[in-house]
mmCIF file of C-alpha atoms in Angstrom:
data_model
loop_
_atom_site.group_PDB
_atom_site.id
_atom_site.type_symbol
_atom_site.label_atom_id
_atom_site.label_comp_id
_atom_site.label_asym_id
_atom_site.label_seq_id
_atom_site.Cartn_x
_atom_site.Cartn_y
_atom_site.Cartn_z
ATOM 1 C CA MET A 273 76.473 182.943 165.522
ATOM 2 C CA LYS A 274 74.852 179.615 165.702
ATOM 3 C CA LYS A 275 73.287 179.896 162.364
ATOM 4 C CA LYS A 276 76.700 180.649 160.752
ATOM 5 C CA LEU A 277 78.230 177.487 162.643
ATOM 6 C CA LYS A 278 75.256 175.529 161.140
ATOM 7 C CA ILE A 279 75.862 176.874 157.793
ATOM 8 C CA ILE A 280 79.501 176.042 157.959
ATOM 9 C CA PHE A 281 78.669 172.607 159.448
ATOM 10 C CA PHE A 282 76.512 171.670 156.297
ATOM 11 C CA LEU A 283 78.992 173.146 154.021
ATOM 12 C CA VAL A 284 81.911 170.946 155.299
ATOM 13 C CA LEU A 285 79.405 167.909 155.429
ATOM 14 C CA LEU A 286 78.410 168.611 151.882
ATOM 15 C CA ILE A 287 82.071 168.770 150.652
ATOM 16 C CA TYR A 288 82.861 165.538 152.487
ATOM 17 C CA ILE A 289 79.797 163.699 150.981
ATOM 18 C CA ILE A 290 80.978 164.966 147.236
ATOM 19 C CA PHE A 291 84.566 163.743 148.045
ATOM 20 C CA ILE A 292 83.534 160.397 149.392
ATOM 21 C CA THR A 293 81.047 159.891 146.320
ATOM 22 C CA TYR A 294 83.616 160.966 143.685
ATOM 23 C CA LYS A 295 86.207 158.818 145.353
ATOM 24 C CA ASN A 296 83.887 155.593 145.251
ATOM 25 C CA PHE A 297 82.507 156.412 141.961
ATOM 26 C CA LYS A 298 85.137 158.172 140.113
ATOM 27 C CA ASP A 299 85.347 155.599 137.433
ATOM 28 C CA GLU A 300 81.656 156.050 136.693
ATOM 29 C CA VAL A 301 81.968 159.824 136.658
ATOM 30 C CA PHE A 302 84.759 159.759 134.244
ATOM 31 C CA ILE A 303 83.220 157.258 131.664
ATOM 32 C CA PHE A 304 80.199 159.434 131.557
ATOM 33 C CA PHE A 305 81.733 161.504 128.921
ATOM 34 C CA LEU A 306 82.375 158.555 126.657
ATOM 35 C CA LYS A 307 79.910 157.007 124.368
ATOM 36 C CA ASN A 308 79.744 153.298 123.597
ATOM 37 C CA CYS A 309 80.758 152.302 120.141
ATOM 38 C CA ASP A 310 80.288 149.186 117.794
ATOM 39 C CA ILE A 311 82.833 147.126 116.130
ATOM 40 C CA GLU A 312 81.706 145.015 113.423
ATOM 41 C CA GLN A 313 82.154 141.305 114.105
ATOM 42 C CA THR A 314 83.221 138.491 111.503
ATOM 43 C CA ASN A 315 83.399 135.073 111.765
ATOM 44 C CA LEU A 316 85.471 134.493 108.616
ATOM 45 C CA ILE A 317 89.119 135.742 108.778
ATOM 46 C CA PRO A 318 90.195 137.203 105.526
ATOM 47 C CA SER A 319 93.596 135.943 104.035
ATOM 48 C CA LYS A 320 96.722 138.467 104.973
ATOM 49 C CA SER A 321 94.775 140.355 107.186
ATOM 50 C CA THR A 322 96.171 141.661 110.578
ATOM 51 C CA LEU A 323 95.613 140.162 114.115
ATOM 52 C CA ILE A 324 95.682 142.086 117.194
ATOM 53 C CA VAL A 325 95.840 140.361 120.558
ATOM 54 C CA GLY A 326 95.932 141.783 124.086
ATOM 55 C CA HIS A 327 97.008 139.709 127.233
ATOM 56 C CA ALA A 328 98.138 136.605 124.815
ATOM 57 C CA TYR A 329 99.416 134.300 127.546
ATOM 58 C CA GLY A 330 95.475 133.883 128.752
ATOM 59 C CA SER A 331 94.582 133.013 132.099
ATOM 60 C CA PRO A 332 96.605 134.138 135.199
ATOM 61 C CA GLY A 333 95.623 131.348 137.114
ATOM 62 C CA GLY A 334 96.806 128.973 134.197
ATOM 63 C CA LYS A 335 99.966 127.118 133.889
ATOM 64 C CA ASN A 336 100.535 128.100 130.464
ATOM 65 C CA ASN A 337 103.863 130.091 129.930
ATOM 66 C CA PHE A 338 103.647 130.484 126.233
ATOM 67 C CA ILE A 339 101.004 132.513 124.157
ATOM 68 C CA SER A 340 97.584 130.963 124.985
ATOM 69 C CA GLU A 341 96.858 127.794 123.001
ATOM 70 C CA LYS A 342 93.700 129.221 121.609
ATOM 71 C CA ILE A 343 95.779 131.942 120.066
ATOM 72 C CA ARG A 344 98.719 129.480 119.025
ATOM 73 C CA LYS A 345 95.910 127.612 117.292
ATOM 74 C CA LEU A 346 94.183 130.572 115.590
ATOM 75 C CA ILE A 347 97.325 131.912 114.075
ATOM 76 C CA ILE A 348 98.307 128.466 112.753
ATOM 77 C CA GLU A 349 94.942 127.830 111.129
ATOM 78 C CA ASN A 350 94.826 131.550 109.271
ATOM 79 C CA ASP A 351 96.853 132.997 106.843
ATOM 80 C CA PHE A 352 97.855 136.195 108.804
ATOM 81 C CA LYS A 353 100.051 139.082 107.188
ATOM 82 C CA ASP A 354 101.093 139.934 110.582
ATOM 83 C CA VAL A 355 100.220 139.981 114.194
ATOM 84 C CA ILE A 356 100.481 142.712 116.676
ATOM 85 C CA PHE A 357 100.487 141.746 120.463
ATOM 86 C CA THR A 358 99.445 144.438 123.039
ATOM 87 C CA GLY A 359 101.422 143.395 126.006
ATOM 88 C CA ASP A 360 101.533 140.636 128.501
ATOM 89 C CA VAL A 361 102.624 138.130 125.693
ATOM 90 C CA LEU A 362 104.214 135.694 128.208
ATOM 91 C CA LYS A 363 103.386 135.111 131.845
ATOM 92 C CA LEU A 364 106.964 134.380 132.892
ATOM 93 C CA PRO A 365 109.363 135.389 130.210
ATOM 94 C CA SER A 366 112.775 133.960 129.748
ATOM 95 C CA LYS A 367 115.458 134.048 126.959
ATOM 96 C CA ASP A 368 114.354 130.715 125.662
ATOM 97 C CA LEU A 369 110.781 131.683 125.516
ATOM 98 C CA TRP A 370 111.206 134.607 123.640
ATOM 99 C CA GLN A 371 113.475 132.690 121.189
ATOM 100 C CA GLU A 372 110.567 130.280 121.075
ATOM 101 C CA LEU A 373 108.098 132.921 120.064
ATOM 102 C CA VAL A 374 110.515 134.023 117.305
ATOM 103 C CA ASP A 375 111.192 130.745 115.979
ATOM 104 C CA PHE A 376 107.290 129.945 116.089
ATOM 105 C CA PHE A 377 106.764 132.955 113.773
ATOM 106 C CA TYR A 378 109.496 132.374 111.534
ATOM 107 C CA ASN A 379 108.397 128.790 110.898
ATOM 108 C CA LEU A 380 105.163 130.547 109.673
ATOM 109 C CA ASP A 381 106.704 133.247 107.834
ATOM 110 C CA ILE A 382 104.659 135.846 109.639
ATOM 111 C CA LYS A 383 105.823 139.082 110.998
ATOM 112 C CA PHE A 384 105.052 140.086 114.560
ATOM 113 C CA TYR A 385 105.376 143.071 116.797
ATOM 114 C CA ILE A 386 104.948 143.757 120.547
ATOM 115 C CA SER A 387 103.942 146.541 122.471
ATOM 116 C CA PRO A 388 105.299 145.185 125.913
ATOM 117 C CA GLY A 389 103.423 144.863 128.875
ATOM 118 C CA ASN A 390 104.396 144.714 132.650
ATOM 119 C CA HIS A 391 104.797 140.898 132.200
ATOM 120 C CA ASP A 392 106.998 141.147 129.517
ATOM 121 C CA ILE A 393 109.627 143.709 130.462
ATOM 122 C CA GLY A 394 108.688 144.542 134.306
ATOM 123 C CA ILE A 395 108.644 148.021 135.762
ATOM 124 C CA GLY A 396 111.845 149.946 135.619
ATOM 125 C CA ASP A 397 115.287 148.703 135.176
ATOM 126 C CA ASN A 398 115.215 144.892 135.887
ATOM 127 C CA ASP A 399 116.045 141.612 134.530
ATOM 128 C CA LEU A 400 113.000 141.047 132.365
ATOM 129 C CA LEU A 401 113.764 144.263 130.620
ATOM 130 C CA ARG A 402 117.328 143.139 129.940
ATOM 131 C CA ILE A 403 116.246 140.014 128.712
ATOM 132 C CA TYR A 404 113.703 141.534 126.459
ATOM 133 C CA LYS A 405 116.271 143.799 124.907
ATOM 134 C CA ASN A 406 118.702 140.989 124.333
ATOM 135 C CA SER A 407 116.110 138.920 122.487
ATOM 136 C CA LYS A 408 115.503 139.200 118.878
ATOM 137 C CA ILE A 409 111.744 140.639 119.489
ATOM 138 C CA LYS A 410 111.040 143.559 117.594
ATOM 139 C CA PRO A 411 110.336 146.433 117.748
ATOM 140 C CA GLN A 412 112.846 147.552 120.352
ATOM 141 C CA ILE A 413 112.915 151.453 119.572
ATOM 142 C CA PHE A 414 109.397 153.158 120.186
ATOM 143 C CA PRO A 415 107.488 154.491 118.826
ATOM 144 C CA PHE A 416 107.506 152.104 115.865
ATOM 145 C CA THR A 417 105.479 153.004 112.975
ATOM 146 C CA TYR A 418 104.527 150.922 109.833
ATOM 147 C CA VAL A 419 101.397 150.694 107.488
ATOM 148 C CA THR A 420 99.389 147.334 107.374
ATOM 149 C CA ASN A 421 95.990 146.532 105.709
ATOM 150 C CA ASP A 422 95.539 150.125 105.051
ATOM 151 C CA PHE A 423 96.134 151.607 108.581
ATOM 152 C CA ASN A 424 98.960 153.828 109.862
ATOM 153 C CA ILE A 425 100.222 151.857 112.894
ATOM 154 C CA ILE A 426 101.906 153.454 116.122
ATOM 155 C CA ILE A 427 103.345 150.927 118.418
ATOM 156 C CA GLU A 428 104.099 152.327 122.007
ATOM 157 C CA ASN A 429 106.003 151.167 124.984
ATOM 158 C CA THR A 430 103.843 152.707 127.720
ATOM 159 C CA THR A 431 105.116 150.452 130.295
ATOM 160 C CA SER A 432 108.499 152.062 130.063
ATOM 161 C CA ASN A 433 107.095 155.627 129.449
ATOM 162 C CA ASN A 434 105.461 155.875 132.743
ATOM 163 C CA TRP A 435 101.975 155.021 131.055
ATOM 164 C CA GLY A 436 102.049 157.913 128.662
ATOM 165 C CA LEU A 437 102.526 158.334 124.992
ATOM 166 C CA SER A 438 105.892 159.600 123.668
ATOM 167 C CA SER A 439 106.087 163.133 122.500
ATOM 168 C CA GLU A 440 106.891 161.774 119.240
ATOM 169 C CA THR A 441 103.389 160.145 119.002
ATOM 170 C CA ILE A 442 101.670 162.989 120.302
ATOM 171 C CA ASN A 443 103.118 165.078 117.490
ATOM 172 C CA LEU A 444 102.316 162.305 114.868
ATOM 173 C CA ILE A 445 98.601 162.492 116.384
ATOM 174 C CA LYS A 446 98.354 166.288 116.459
ATOM 175 C CA LYS A 447 100.309 167.216 113.348
ATOM 176 C CA LYS A 448 99.743 165.077 110.629
ATOM 177 C CA LYS A 449 96.884 164.319 108.470
ATOM 178 C CA TYR A 450 96.312 160.741 107.278
ATOM 179 C CA ASP A 451 94.579 159.334 104.242
ATOM 180 C CA ILE A 452 94.067 156.249 106.121
ATOM 181 C CA PRO A 453 93.110 155.508 109.591
ATOM 182 C CA LEU A 454 95.589 156.037 112.328
ATOM 183 C CA ILE A 455 95.690 153.247 115.298
ATOM 184 C CA VAL A 456 98.170 153.628 118.213
ATOM 185 C CA LEU A 457 98.900 150.362 120.009
ATOM 186 C CA THR A 458 99.384 150.315 123.945
ATOM 187 C CA HIS A 459 99.505 147.753 126.721
ATOM 188 C CA GLN A 460 98.226 150.113 129.607
ATOM 189 C CA ILE A 461 94.828 151.627 129.430
ATOM 190 C CA ILE A 462 96.423 155.149 129.313
ATOM 191 C CA ILE A 463 93.391 157.384 130.005
ATOM 192 C CA SER A 464 91.649 157.803 133.581
ATOM 193 C CA ASP A 465 88.095 157.468 132.172
ATOM 194 C CA LEU A 466 88.554 153.637 131.636
ATOM 195 C CA GLN A 467 90.816 152.351 134.623
ATOM 196 C CA LYS A 468 87.983 150.328 135.770
ATOM 197 C CA PHE A 469 88.715 147.825 132.820
ATOM 198 C CA ALA A 470 92.277 147.310 133.581
ATOM 199 C CA ASN A 471 93.952 144.102 134.651
ATOM 200 C CA SER A 472 96.416 145.791 136.548
ATOM 201 C CA LYS A 473 97.410 149.138 137.548
ATOM 202 C CA GLN A 474 101.058 148.332 138.408
ATOM 203 C CA GLY A 475 103.222 151.055 137.758
ATOM 204 C CA MET A 476 100.418 153.578 137.221
ATOM 205 C CA PRO A 477 101.466 157.210 137.987
ATOM 206 C CA GLU A 478 99.413 159.282 140.432
ATOM 207 C CA LYS A 479 97.972 161.391 137.391
ATOM 208 C CA ILE A 480 97.356 160.219 134.011
ATOM 209 C CA LEU A 481 95.486 161.929 130.744
ATOM 210 C CA SER A 482 91.708 161.559 130.334
ATOM 211 C CA SER A 483 89.842 161.262 127.103
ATOM 212 C CA LYS A 484 89.344 165.028 126.991
ATOM 213 C CA HIS A 485 93.120 165.381 125.988
ATOM 214 C CA PHE A 486 92.447 163.413 122.768
ATOM 215 C CA GLN A 487 88.859 164.390 121.729
ATOM 216 C CA ASP A 488 89.667 166.618 118.916
ATOM 217 C CA TYR A 489 92.078 164.141 117.172
ATOM 218 C CA ASN A 490 90.815 161.327 114.759
ATOM 219 C CA PHE A 491 92.434 158.156 115.736
ATOM 220 C CA THR A 492 92.110 155.009 117.613
ATOM 221 C CA ILE A 493 93.989 153.732 120.699
ATOM 222 C CA ILE A 494 93.762 149.976 121.172
ATOM 223 C CA SER A 495 95.090 148.793 124.474
ATOM 224 C CA GLY A 496 95.623 145.064 125.783
ATOM 225 C CA ASP A 497 95.572 145.235 129.452
ATOM 226 C CA SER A 498 92.091 143.920 130.186
ATOM 227 C CA GLY A 499 89.870 140.746 129.715
ATOM 228 C CA ALA A 500 92.122 138.515 132.061
ATOM 229 C CA PHE A 501 89.353 137.726 134.098
ATOM 230 C CA GLN A 502 85.867 136.380 133.566
ATOM 231 C CA THR A 503 84.029 139.423 135.128
ATOM 232 C CA GLN A 504 85.656 141.698 132.684
ATOM 233 C CA PRO A 505 84.225 142.706 129.177
ATOM 234 C CA ARG A 506 85.879 140.490 126.268
ATOM 235 C CA ILE A 507 86.184 143.971 124.275
ATOM 236 C CA SER A 508 84.831 147.440 124.913
ATOM 237 C CA CYS A 509 84.711 150.379 122.408
ATOM 238 C CA HIS A 510 84.311 153.922 123.752
ATOM 239 C CA LYS A 511 84.491 157.246 121.780
ATOM 240 C CA ARG A 512 84.518 161.069 122.576
ATOM 241 C CA ASN A 513 84.003 163.095 119.553
ATOM 242 C CA LYS A 514 86.567 162.082 117.007
ATOM 243 C CA PHE A 515 88.672 159.866 119.487
ATOM 244 C CA ARG A 516 88.059 156.246 119.803
ATOM 245 C CA TYR A 517 89.279 153.958 122.565
ATOM 246 C CA ILE A 518 89.213 149.960 122.312
ATOM 247 C CA ILE A 519 90.063 147.735 125.186
ATOM 248 C CA ASN A 520 90.702 144.173 124.217
ATOM 249 C CA GLY A 521 92.504 141.226 126.118
ATOM 250 C CA ILE A 522 92.110 137.415 126.525
ATOM 251 C CA GLY A 523 91.657 135.285 129.689
ATOM 252 C CA ASP A 524 91.021 131.718 128.122
ATOM 253 C CA VAL A 525 87.266 132.180 129.042
ATOM 254 C CA ASP A 526 84.205 131.861 126.934
ATOM 255 C CA GLY A 527 83.745 134.662 124.592
ATOM 256 C CA ASP A 528 87.541 135.668 124.172
ATOM 257 C CA THR A 529 87.798 137.923 121.456
ATOM 258 C CA VAL A 530 90.379 139.530 119.105
ATOM 259 C CA LEU A 531 90.859 142.288 116.608
ATOM 260 C CA ILE A 532 91.141 142.035 112.838
ATOM 261 C CA LEU A 533 92.340 144.580 110.590
ATOM 262 C CA TYR A 534 91.567 144.144 106.668
ATOM 263 C CA LYS A 535 91.831 146.694 103.974
ATOM 264 C CA GLY A 536 90.965 149.731 106.252
ATOM 265 C CA LYS A 537 88.436 148.054 108.234
ATOM 266 C CA LEU A 538 88.494 146.801 111.760
ATOM 267 C CA PHE A 539 86.684 143.748 113.051
ATOM 268 C CA SER A 540 86.171 141.896 116.286
ATOM 269 C CA HIS A 541 86.286 138.132 116.018
ATOM 270 C CA LYS A 542 85.164 135.679 118.865
ATOM 271 C CA ILE A 543 87.675 132.734 119.225
ATOM 272 C CA ILE A 544 85.664 129.446 118.970
#
């Protein structure tokens, strides 16, 4: 009897140790299945390329309430075809600030698109969402698809979609064969494997998908909810079979990096 009790005790203890270890190190357990991947760097930005920027307002502790000055300068000094913001474009949005952003790009004759973040539209039905919907910001209907620089682009609103991709986007990923690369743009980091890189987990549901769900599909997700703090990487690239996940955002710190699309190739560019 005593021997049985000892066995039960050690089994319970083992289960408890496994649970505590998983709870404390689950991010490392999840990321084990992903391989790091490289993104070619470029110092020169080609004319008519596409710029992708995450967390564009920059430092959470700063006083800036428009897009970061370094991003504003980068856009003015280069001849971009279009710009895609992967969320948290403005720190404290208002009707006037959204209009200022529209006017900024109109004066430069550059198209821009937003995958909205929690700073842009809040969580759920709220004033920030209503302000956004009443602005001239595009797109307003998601998913939004278009082609630029020999890439198929799908822009999602994961902030309003419970951190997930819409069924329409899932169908496009699974059912359609593409002659040119497919990129899905989101704000939130939507897979469990990479949550340790997230700026915020506001609004995150209890369960989200892992990279395993997408591993058999040849496409890339780029998410912008990272990089706000010095302790985070400026950019990280991860791969599981055919599937690639890139995380990139700025924080007005040294080494801030953006992404560039040009003629079917994807580059990283360190902002000077």
